[in-house]
């Protein structure tokens, strides 16, 4: 992949559900490109197609028509297991509801993606500790999610997402369950990961404040990209 | 990776101790039943073999009546003639290759001592009986020839009869009442225990044949003649000789069938042993059905587990687990679960069989092959019944799974 080439490209991507009269187009021929190192906020009302777009970006879903390429790979044509491999190698996920495994310690949660990579147990523990340190959770590695606050749980989730040193971080309303102070902390952390590690971040949010942390905001409406604005242009 | 998965499944089993235990119960009961049945069964087979050889090794038993066979019992023209004293005398006089020949007539009779009473198997016989049946006396003496001849009121008693009337005390010289006649105890028989069919072999009273015939049976009939072959003569060789002598003594013309039957106890031992083996197999099969039910229990709980953990599956799939990882995870979990149940079941089954062997006084005969089979089979059940739920989990769409509440 040439330097400066986009990490993510949507080429006339369609995603449709149902048949005949009842056919609904969640995405209707979307063109989009995200470069390496970008921090992109994706906004839009529910039903606008933003979640569908995020699922395709995260290689969880495939387009009905058009091409989705990720790192120059035609990811939209890969089978389940290949996409799983792609996710494991290059994509980290952060969800609104944290999605940690219950009754499993923070360290074990963070180690999870490494298990599917076949990393040895000791090495896994080291990497998990490093990731937990990066998100500021030293000393909490043996706590289970139930023993951690919402903000801390989201930090564990972020540690789990970055422990594999991914190229892309997909965040789905990462602050949706948090109060303002916690939201600020988490967004600071994401910004820091973006600038310090050069991690590309695609984040869905419906809060303008949260979107403000990103350098670029893409708004979806009715399956189309309604606006695509760089922060510098706003300033 | 696989070890990792086993650890993971052990942890998930531990997390739901009660539920795991209840799921295990089906397999535990199934395996315990199979193991107990088969172990008790093979113990019983051994016991039956031992019992029958205890009846006396190389023993032929003659009784009146046509030998069982096609066509059933004889027609009207053939009245069953009981065995008589002259048949016995003919055998004693002419049969070679026999170690002991002894008559025996039997009846269940009420035996009374003081205020206690007991229904006991009373046998009228002679002094050769003990040798024919390989039975020893713990104390006292056998009947003398003169007592046998004259039919004196003396008797030998079994251990059960002693316990009932005298506890651990010495019964010798005491007088018991058998039917309406009194009888002096002159000896105590060695305990033989129960047969494989639960018959108490020690609830017996032996008395001289003539005394029995005169005072109990009220006839001159002999029910059975026991013939023990000597060490050099196989029973198969002895049997035709016995038949010839008896046909001659009973004046049966060559065109007529014998009106008596000769049973070879060695053959009967084999037949009984094979019958108990068949029985054991059937009981095992019935117990095996409960294993199947246990397997369905595992499938049920694994389906619940997959549904409950849909979100977890979604997370795992999202962060890069392949279908096979999820499949293996749940398959291993089901297998570990049923294997655990199998092992517990084996221990319980063996304990039950051990207990049974103590109470039924049969040998404890655990079979390593059966145990290995049970381990393998319970693991197999986990895999078979775990496969469908595991497949269902592995096939989940990560997006839907993550959305699952």
Coordinates of C-alpha atoms in Angstrom, one line a residue, chain B residues 113-261:
Chain B
X113 CA -37.2 -74.9 69.1
X114 CA -38.8 -73.6 72.3
X115 CA -41.0 -70.7 71.3
X116 CA -39.0 -69.9 68.1
X117 CA -39.9 -71.3 64.8
X118 CA -38.5 -71.2 61.3
X119 CA -39.5 -72.6 57.9
X120 CA -36.5 -74.5 56.7
X121 CA -35.5 -76.8 53.9
X122 CA -35.5 -80.3 55.4
X123 CA -33.5 -82.9 53.5
X124 CA -33.6 -86.6 54.1
X125 CA -30.3 -88.2 53.0
X126 CA -27.4 -90.3 54.1
X127 CA -23.8 -89.9 55.3
X128 CA -22.5 -89.7 51.7
X129 CA -24.4 -86.5 51.1
X130 CA -21.8 -84.3 52.6
X131 CA -19.1 -85.7 50.4
X132 CA -21.3 -85.6 47.2
X133 CA -22.1 -81.9 47.9
X134 CA -18.6 -81.0 49.1
X135 CA -20.0 -79.9 52.4
X136 CA -18.2 -79.9 55.7
X137 CA -19.2 -80.0 59.3
X138 CA -18.0 -77.2 61.6
X139 CA -18.6 -79.3 64.6
X140 CA -20.3 -82.6 65.6
X141 CA -20.4 -85.7 63.4
X142 CA -22.3 -87.0 60.3
X143 CA -25.0 -89.7 60.5
X144 CA -23.7 -93.1 61.2
X145 CA -24.7 -95.9 58.8
X146 CA -26.9 -97.4 61.4
X147 CA -28.7 -94.1 62.0
X148 CA -29.3 -93.8 58.3
X149 CA -30.6 -97.3 58.1
X150 CA -32.9 -97.2 61.1
X151 CA -34.0 -93.6 60.5
X152 CA -33.1 -92.3 64.0
X153 CA -34.3 -88.8 64.9
X154 CA -31.0 -87.0 64.6
X155 CA -30.1 -84.1 62.4
X156 CA -27.5 -81.7 61.1
X157 CA -28.4 -78.0 60.9
X158 CA -27.2 -75.1 58.8
X159 CA -25.8 -71.8 60.2
X160 CA -29.1 -69.9 59.7
X161 CA -31.0 -72.4 61.7
X162 CA -28.4 -72.2 64.5
X163 CA -28.6 -68.4 64.5
X164 CA -32.3 -68.4 64.7
X165 CA -32.5 -70.8 67.6
X166 CA -29.2 -70.6 69.5
X167 CA -27.5 -67.4 68.4
X168 CA -23.8 -68.1 68.5
X169 CA -24.3 -70.8 71.1
X170 CA -23.5 -74.5 70.6
X171 CA -26.5 -76.4 69.3
X172 CA -25.2 -79.9 69.7
X173 CA -27.4 -82.2 71.7
X174 CA -30.4 -79.9 71.6
X175 CA -33.7 -81.3 70.5
X176 CA -35.7 -79.4 67.8
X177 CA -39.1 -80.3 66.5
X178 CA -39.4 -80.8 62.7
X179 CA -43.0 -81.0 61.6
X180 CA -44.3 -83.2 64.5
X181 CA -41.3 -85.2 65.2
X182 CA -38.4 -84.4 67.4
X183 CA -34.9 -84.5 66.3
X184 CA -31.6 -84.4 68.1
X185 CA -28.9 -82.1 66.7
X186 CA -25.6 -83.9 66.2
X187 CA -23.7 -81.5 64.1
X188 CA -23.4 -78.0 62.5
X189 CA -22.9 -77.5 58.8
X190 CA -20.3 -75.1 57.4
X191 CA -21.9 -71.8 56.2
X192 CA -22.4 -71.6 52.4
X193 CA -24.1 -68.2 52.2
X194 CA -26.7 -67.1 49.7
X195 CA -26.9 -68.3 46.1
X196 CA -26.8 -65.8 43.3
X197 CA -30.6 -66.0 43.3
X198 CA -30.9 -65.0 46.9
X199 CA -31.6 -68.4 48.2
X200 CA -30.2 -69.0 51.7
X201 CA -28.2 -72.3 51.5
X202 CA -27.8 -72.4 55.3
X203 CA -31.4 -72.5 56.2
X204 CA -31.4 -76.3 56.1
X205 CA -31.9 -79.3 58.3
X206 CA -30.4 -82.7 57.2
X207 CA -31.8 -85.9 58.7
X208 CA -31.5 -89.6 57.8
X209 CA -33.5 -90.5 54.7
X210 CA -35.6 -93.1 56.5
X211 CA -36.5 -90.7 59.3
X212 CA -37.5 -88.1 56.7
X213 CA -39.5 -90.6 54.6
X214 CA -41.4 -92.0 57.6
X215 CA -41.9 -88.9 59.7
X216 CA -42.1 -86.0 57.2
X217 CA -42.8 -87.2 53.7
X218 CA -45.0 -90.2 54.6
X219 CA -43.7 -92.2 51.6
X220 CA -40.7 -94.1 50.4
X221 CA -39.8 -91.9 47.5
X222 CA -36.4 -90.4 46.7
X223 CA -36.5 -87.0 45.0
X224 CA -32.9 -86.8 43.8
X225 CA -29.8 -88.9 43.7
X226 CA -26.6 -87.0 43.8
X227 CA -23.6 -88.6 42.1
X228 CA -20.2 -87.0 42.4
X229 CA -17.7 -88.1 39.8
X230 CA -14.2 -89.0 41.0
X231 CA -11.2 -87.0 39.8
X232 CA -10.4 -89.2 36.8
X233 CA -13.9 -89.4 35.4
X234 CA -15.6 -86.6 33.6
X235 CA -19.3 -86.2 34.2
X236 CA -19.9 -86.6 30.5
X237 CA -18.5 -90.1 30.7
X238 CA -20.4 -90.9 33.9
X239 CA -23.7 -89.8 32.6
X240 CA -24.4 -92.7 30.1
X241 CA -23.3 -95.2 32.7
X242 CA -25.8 -93.9 35.2
X243 CA -28.5 -93.9 32.5
X244 CA -27.7 -97.6 31.6
X245 CA -27.8 -98.7 35.2
X246 CA -31.0 -96.9 36.0
X247 CA -32.8 -98.0 32.8
X248 CA -31.9 -101.5 33.8
X249 CA -32.9 -101.2 37.4
X250 CA -36.2 -99.6 36.4
X251 CA -36.8 -102.2 33.7
X252 CA -37.2 -99.7 30.8
X253 CA -37.3 -101.5 27.5
X254 CA -35.1 -100.0 24.7
X255 CA -38.2 -98.8 22.8
X256 CA -39.2 -96.5 25.6
X257 CA -37.8 -93.3 26.8
X258 CA -36.2 -92.9 30.2
X259 CA -38.6 -91.8 33.0
X260 CA -35.9 -90.0 34.8
X261 CA -33.6 -87.1 34.1

